[in-house]
Short mmCIF file of C-alpha atoms in Angstrom, two decimals:
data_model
loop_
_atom_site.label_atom_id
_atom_site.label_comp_id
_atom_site.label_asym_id
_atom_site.label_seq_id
_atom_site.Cartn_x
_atom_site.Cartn_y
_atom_site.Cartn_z
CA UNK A 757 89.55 130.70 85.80
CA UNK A 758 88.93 127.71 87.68
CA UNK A 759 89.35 127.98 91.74
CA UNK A 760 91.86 126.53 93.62
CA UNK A 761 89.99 124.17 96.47
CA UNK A 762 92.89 124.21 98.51
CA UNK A 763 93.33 127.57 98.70
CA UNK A 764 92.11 128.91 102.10
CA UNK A 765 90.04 131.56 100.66
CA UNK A 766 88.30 129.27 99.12
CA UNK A 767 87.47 126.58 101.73
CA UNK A 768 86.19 129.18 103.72
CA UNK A 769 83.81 130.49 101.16
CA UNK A 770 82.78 127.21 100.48
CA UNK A 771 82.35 126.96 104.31
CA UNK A 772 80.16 129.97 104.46
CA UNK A 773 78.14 128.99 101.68
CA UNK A 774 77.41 125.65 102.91
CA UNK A 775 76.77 126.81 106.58
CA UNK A 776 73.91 129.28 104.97
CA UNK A 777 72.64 126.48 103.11
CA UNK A 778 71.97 124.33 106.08
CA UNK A 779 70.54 127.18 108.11
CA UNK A 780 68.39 128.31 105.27
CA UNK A 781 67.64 124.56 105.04
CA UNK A 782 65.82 124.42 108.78
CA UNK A 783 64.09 127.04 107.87
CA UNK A 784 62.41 126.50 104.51
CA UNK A 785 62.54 122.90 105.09
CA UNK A 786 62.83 121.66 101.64
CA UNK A 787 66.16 122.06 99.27
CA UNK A 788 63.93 123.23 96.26
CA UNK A 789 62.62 126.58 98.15
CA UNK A 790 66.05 127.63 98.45
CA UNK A 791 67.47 129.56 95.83
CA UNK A 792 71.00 130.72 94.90
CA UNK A 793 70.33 134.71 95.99
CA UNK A 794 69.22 133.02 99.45
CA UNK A 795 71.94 131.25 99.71
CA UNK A 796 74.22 134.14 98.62
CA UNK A 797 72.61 136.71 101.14
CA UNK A 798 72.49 134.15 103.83
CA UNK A 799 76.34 134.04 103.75
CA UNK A 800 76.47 137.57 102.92
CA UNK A 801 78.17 137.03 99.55
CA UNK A 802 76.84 138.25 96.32
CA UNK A 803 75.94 135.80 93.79
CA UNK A 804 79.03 136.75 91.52
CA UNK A 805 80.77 135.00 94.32
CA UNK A 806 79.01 132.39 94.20
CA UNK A 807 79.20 131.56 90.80
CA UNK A 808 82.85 131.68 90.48
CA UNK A 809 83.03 128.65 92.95
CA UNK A 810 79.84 126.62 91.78
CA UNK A 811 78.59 126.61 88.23
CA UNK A 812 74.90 126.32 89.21
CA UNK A 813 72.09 125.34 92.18
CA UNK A 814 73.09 121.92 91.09
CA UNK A 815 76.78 122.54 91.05
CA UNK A 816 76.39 123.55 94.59
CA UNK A 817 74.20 120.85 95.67
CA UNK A 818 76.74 118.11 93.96
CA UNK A 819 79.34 119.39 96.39
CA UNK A 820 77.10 119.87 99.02
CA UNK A 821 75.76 116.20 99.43
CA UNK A 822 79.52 114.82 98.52
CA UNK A 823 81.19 116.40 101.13
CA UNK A 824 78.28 115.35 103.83
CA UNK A 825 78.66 111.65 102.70
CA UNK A 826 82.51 112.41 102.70
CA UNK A 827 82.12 113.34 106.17
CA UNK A 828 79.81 110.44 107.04
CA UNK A 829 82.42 107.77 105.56
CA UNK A 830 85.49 109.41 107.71
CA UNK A 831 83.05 108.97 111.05
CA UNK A 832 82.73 105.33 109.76
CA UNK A 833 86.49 105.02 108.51
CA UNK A 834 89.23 106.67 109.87
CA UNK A 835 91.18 108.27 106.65
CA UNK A 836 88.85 107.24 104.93
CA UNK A 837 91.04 103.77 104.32
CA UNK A 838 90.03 100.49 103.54
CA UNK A 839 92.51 97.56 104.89
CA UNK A 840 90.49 94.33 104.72
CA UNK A 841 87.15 92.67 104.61
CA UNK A 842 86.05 94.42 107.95
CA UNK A 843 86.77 97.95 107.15
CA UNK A 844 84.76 96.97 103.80
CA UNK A 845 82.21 95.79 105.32
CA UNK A 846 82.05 98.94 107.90
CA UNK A 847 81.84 100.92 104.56
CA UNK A 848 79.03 99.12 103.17
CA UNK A 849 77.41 99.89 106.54
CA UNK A 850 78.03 103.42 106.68
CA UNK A 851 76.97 103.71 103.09
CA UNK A 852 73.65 101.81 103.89
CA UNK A 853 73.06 103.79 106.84
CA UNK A 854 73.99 107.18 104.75
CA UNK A 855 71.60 106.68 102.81
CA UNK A 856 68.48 105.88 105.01
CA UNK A 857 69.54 108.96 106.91
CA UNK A 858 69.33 111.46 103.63
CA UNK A 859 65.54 109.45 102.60
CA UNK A 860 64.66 110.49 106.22
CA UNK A 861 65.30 113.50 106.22
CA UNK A 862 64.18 114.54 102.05
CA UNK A 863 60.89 116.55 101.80
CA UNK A 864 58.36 116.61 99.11
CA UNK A 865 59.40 118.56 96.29
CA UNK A 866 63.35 117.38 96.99
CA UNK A 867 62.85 114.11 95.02
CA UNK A 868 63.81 115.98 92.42
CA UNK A 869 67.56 116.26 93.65
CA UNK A 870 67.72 112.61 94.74
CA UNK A 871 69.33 111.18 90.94
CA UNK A 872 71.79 114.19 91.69
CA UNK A 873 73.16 113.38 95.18
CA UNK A 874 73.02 109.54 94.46
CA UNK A 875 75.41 110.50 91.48
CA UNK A 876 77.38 112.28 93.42
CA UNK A 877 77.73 109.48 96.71
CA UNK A 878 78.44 106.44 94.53
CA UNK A 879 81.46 108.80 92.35
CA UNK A 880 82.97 109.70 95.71
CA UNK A 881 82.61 105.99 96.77
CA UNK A 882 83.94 104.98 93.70
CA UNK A 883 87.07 107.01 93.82
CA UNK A 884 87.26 105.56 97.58
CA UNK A 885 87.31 102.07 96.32
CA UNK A 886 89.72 102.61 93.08
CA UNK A 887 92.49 103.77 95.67
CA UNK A 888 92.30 100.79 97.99
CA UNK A 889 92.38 98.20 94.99
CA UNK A 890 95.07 100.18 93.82
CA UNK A 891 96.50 99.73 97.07
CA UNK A 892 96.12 96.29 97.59
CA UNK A 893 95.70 95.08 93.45
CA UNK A 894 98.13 91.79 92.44
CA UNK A 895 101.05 93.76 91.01
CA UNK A 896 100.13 91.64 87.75
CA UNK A 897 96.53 93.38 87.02
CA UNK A 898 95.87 96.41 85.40
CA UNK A 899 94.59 99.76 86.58
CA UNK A 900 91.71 99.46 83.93
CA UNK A 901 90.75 95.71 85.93
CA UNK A 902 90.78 97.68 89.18
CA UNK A 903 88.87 100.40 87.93
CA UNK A 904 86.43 98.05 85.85
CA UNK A 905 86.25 96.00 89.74
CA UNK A 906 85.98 99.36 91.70
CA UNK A 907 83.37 100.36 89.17
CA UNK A 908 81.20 96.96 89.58
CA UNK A 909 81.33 96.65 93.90
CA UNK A 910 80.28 100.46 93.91
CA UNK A 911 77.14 100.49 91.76
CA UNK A 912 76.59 96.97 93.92
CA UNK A 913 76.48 98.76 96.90
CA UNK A 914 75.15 101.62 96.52
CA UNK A 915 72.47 100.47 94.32
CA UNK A 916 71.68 98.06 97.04
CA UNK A 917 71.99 100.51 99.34
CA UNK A 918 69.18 103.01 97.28
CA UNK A 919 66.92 100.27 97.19
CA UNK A 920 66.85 98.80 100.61
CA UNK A 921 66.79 102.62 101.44
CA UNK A 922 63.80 102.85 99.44
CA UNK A 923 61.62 99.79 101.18
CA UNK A 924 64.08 98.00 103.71
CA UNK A 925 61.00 95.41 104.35
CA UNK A 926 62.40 94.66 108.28
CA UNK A 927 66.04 94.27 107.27
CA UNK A 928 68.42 96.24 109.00
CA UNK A 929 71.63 98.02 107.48
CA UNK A 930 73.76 95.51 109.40
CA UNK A 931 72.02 92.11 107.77
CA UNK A 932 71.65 93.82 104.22
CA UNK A 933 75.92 94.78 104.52
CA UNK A 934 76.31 91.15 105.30
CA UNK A 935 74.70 89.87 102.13
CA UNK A 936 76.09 92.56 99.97
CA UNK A 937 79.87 91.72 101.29
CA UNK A 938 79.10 88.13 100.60
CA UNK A 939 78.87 89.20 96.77
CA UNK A 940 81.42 91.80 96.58
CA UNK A 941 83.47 89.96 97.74
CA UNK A 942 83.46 87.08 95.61
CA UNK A 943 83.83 90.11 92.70
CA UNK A 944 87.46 90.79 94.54
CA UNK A 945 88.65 87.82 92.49
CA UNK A 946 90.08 89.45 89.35
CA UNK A 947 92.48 91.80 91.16
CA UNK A 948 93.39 89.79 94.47
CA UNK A 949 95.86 87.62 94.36
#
């Protein structure tokens, strides 16, 4: 039986789960050294617990990572809502910056994890964008066009945003957000009027 993740119970399960992570985190310094019984005992659980909110490690890590770059976009964006080319842009930003953040802070051995939790950023940034084209889509285009254009501007960010994160060669988040704007921008065209 699935779990409900509005029910209180179960945000602050989740809560203690994720707390123990990050503590366990500090101390092993590397997400692979961690295991699911650490985790578990840290937040004084037992593992059956744990596995009736998370399917796995990675289930758990998936969730983990989203809600952290959650977090980091409602810092950047208030309700998380997009209204126009400068909120955009302050997304792009945030995601840019996001991202150099989590490759600072990665230790051998969590490489591993990084195809996981880049997964999981560009879905939640993808489900970010679908809602404000859906918002602000020409009443004559269809939701496959906005999810086809929410699809295209965020693999083109955040796959700019992995690899300037990977070697940013002197180029800061800001002047890399202005370029990338610049292009999804011009990719607005089939659902703005």
């Amino acid at each position: 039986m699935p779990v409900n993740p509005n029910d209180p119970r179960v945000k602050r399960t989740r809560q203690l789960l994720t707390q123990a992570f990050m503590e366990l985190l500090k101390e092993k310094k590397n997400i692979y050294s961690i295991s699911v019984q650490d985790i578990a005992e840290r937040a004084t659980l037992n593992r059956a617990t744990f596995y009736s909110h998370f399917e796995d490690k990675y289930a758990f890590l998936e969730h983990w990572i989203g809600e952290k770059f959650q977090k980091s976009i409602e810092e950047a964006l208030p309700n998380s809502s997009l209204s126009d080319m400068r909120s955009l842009r302050t997304l792009i930003v945030a995601v840019f910056e996001f991202l150099a953040y989590t490759r600072q802070v990665m230790r051998p051995g969590d490489s591993q994890f990084e195809p996981l939790f880049e997964i999981a950023m560009q879905k939640q940034l993808y489900h970010l964008l679908t809602r404000w084209l859906t918002e602000v889509a020409d009443t004559t285009v269809s939701q496959e066009t906005v999810e086809a254009t929410a699809l295209v501007m965020s693999w083109g960010i955040f796959g700019s945003a992995v690899q300037w994160s990977r070697d940013p060669k002197n180029r800061t988040a800001q002047e890399m957000a202005r370029d990338v704007l610049q292009v999804v921008a011009a990719g607005l065209a089939p659902v703005m009027s």
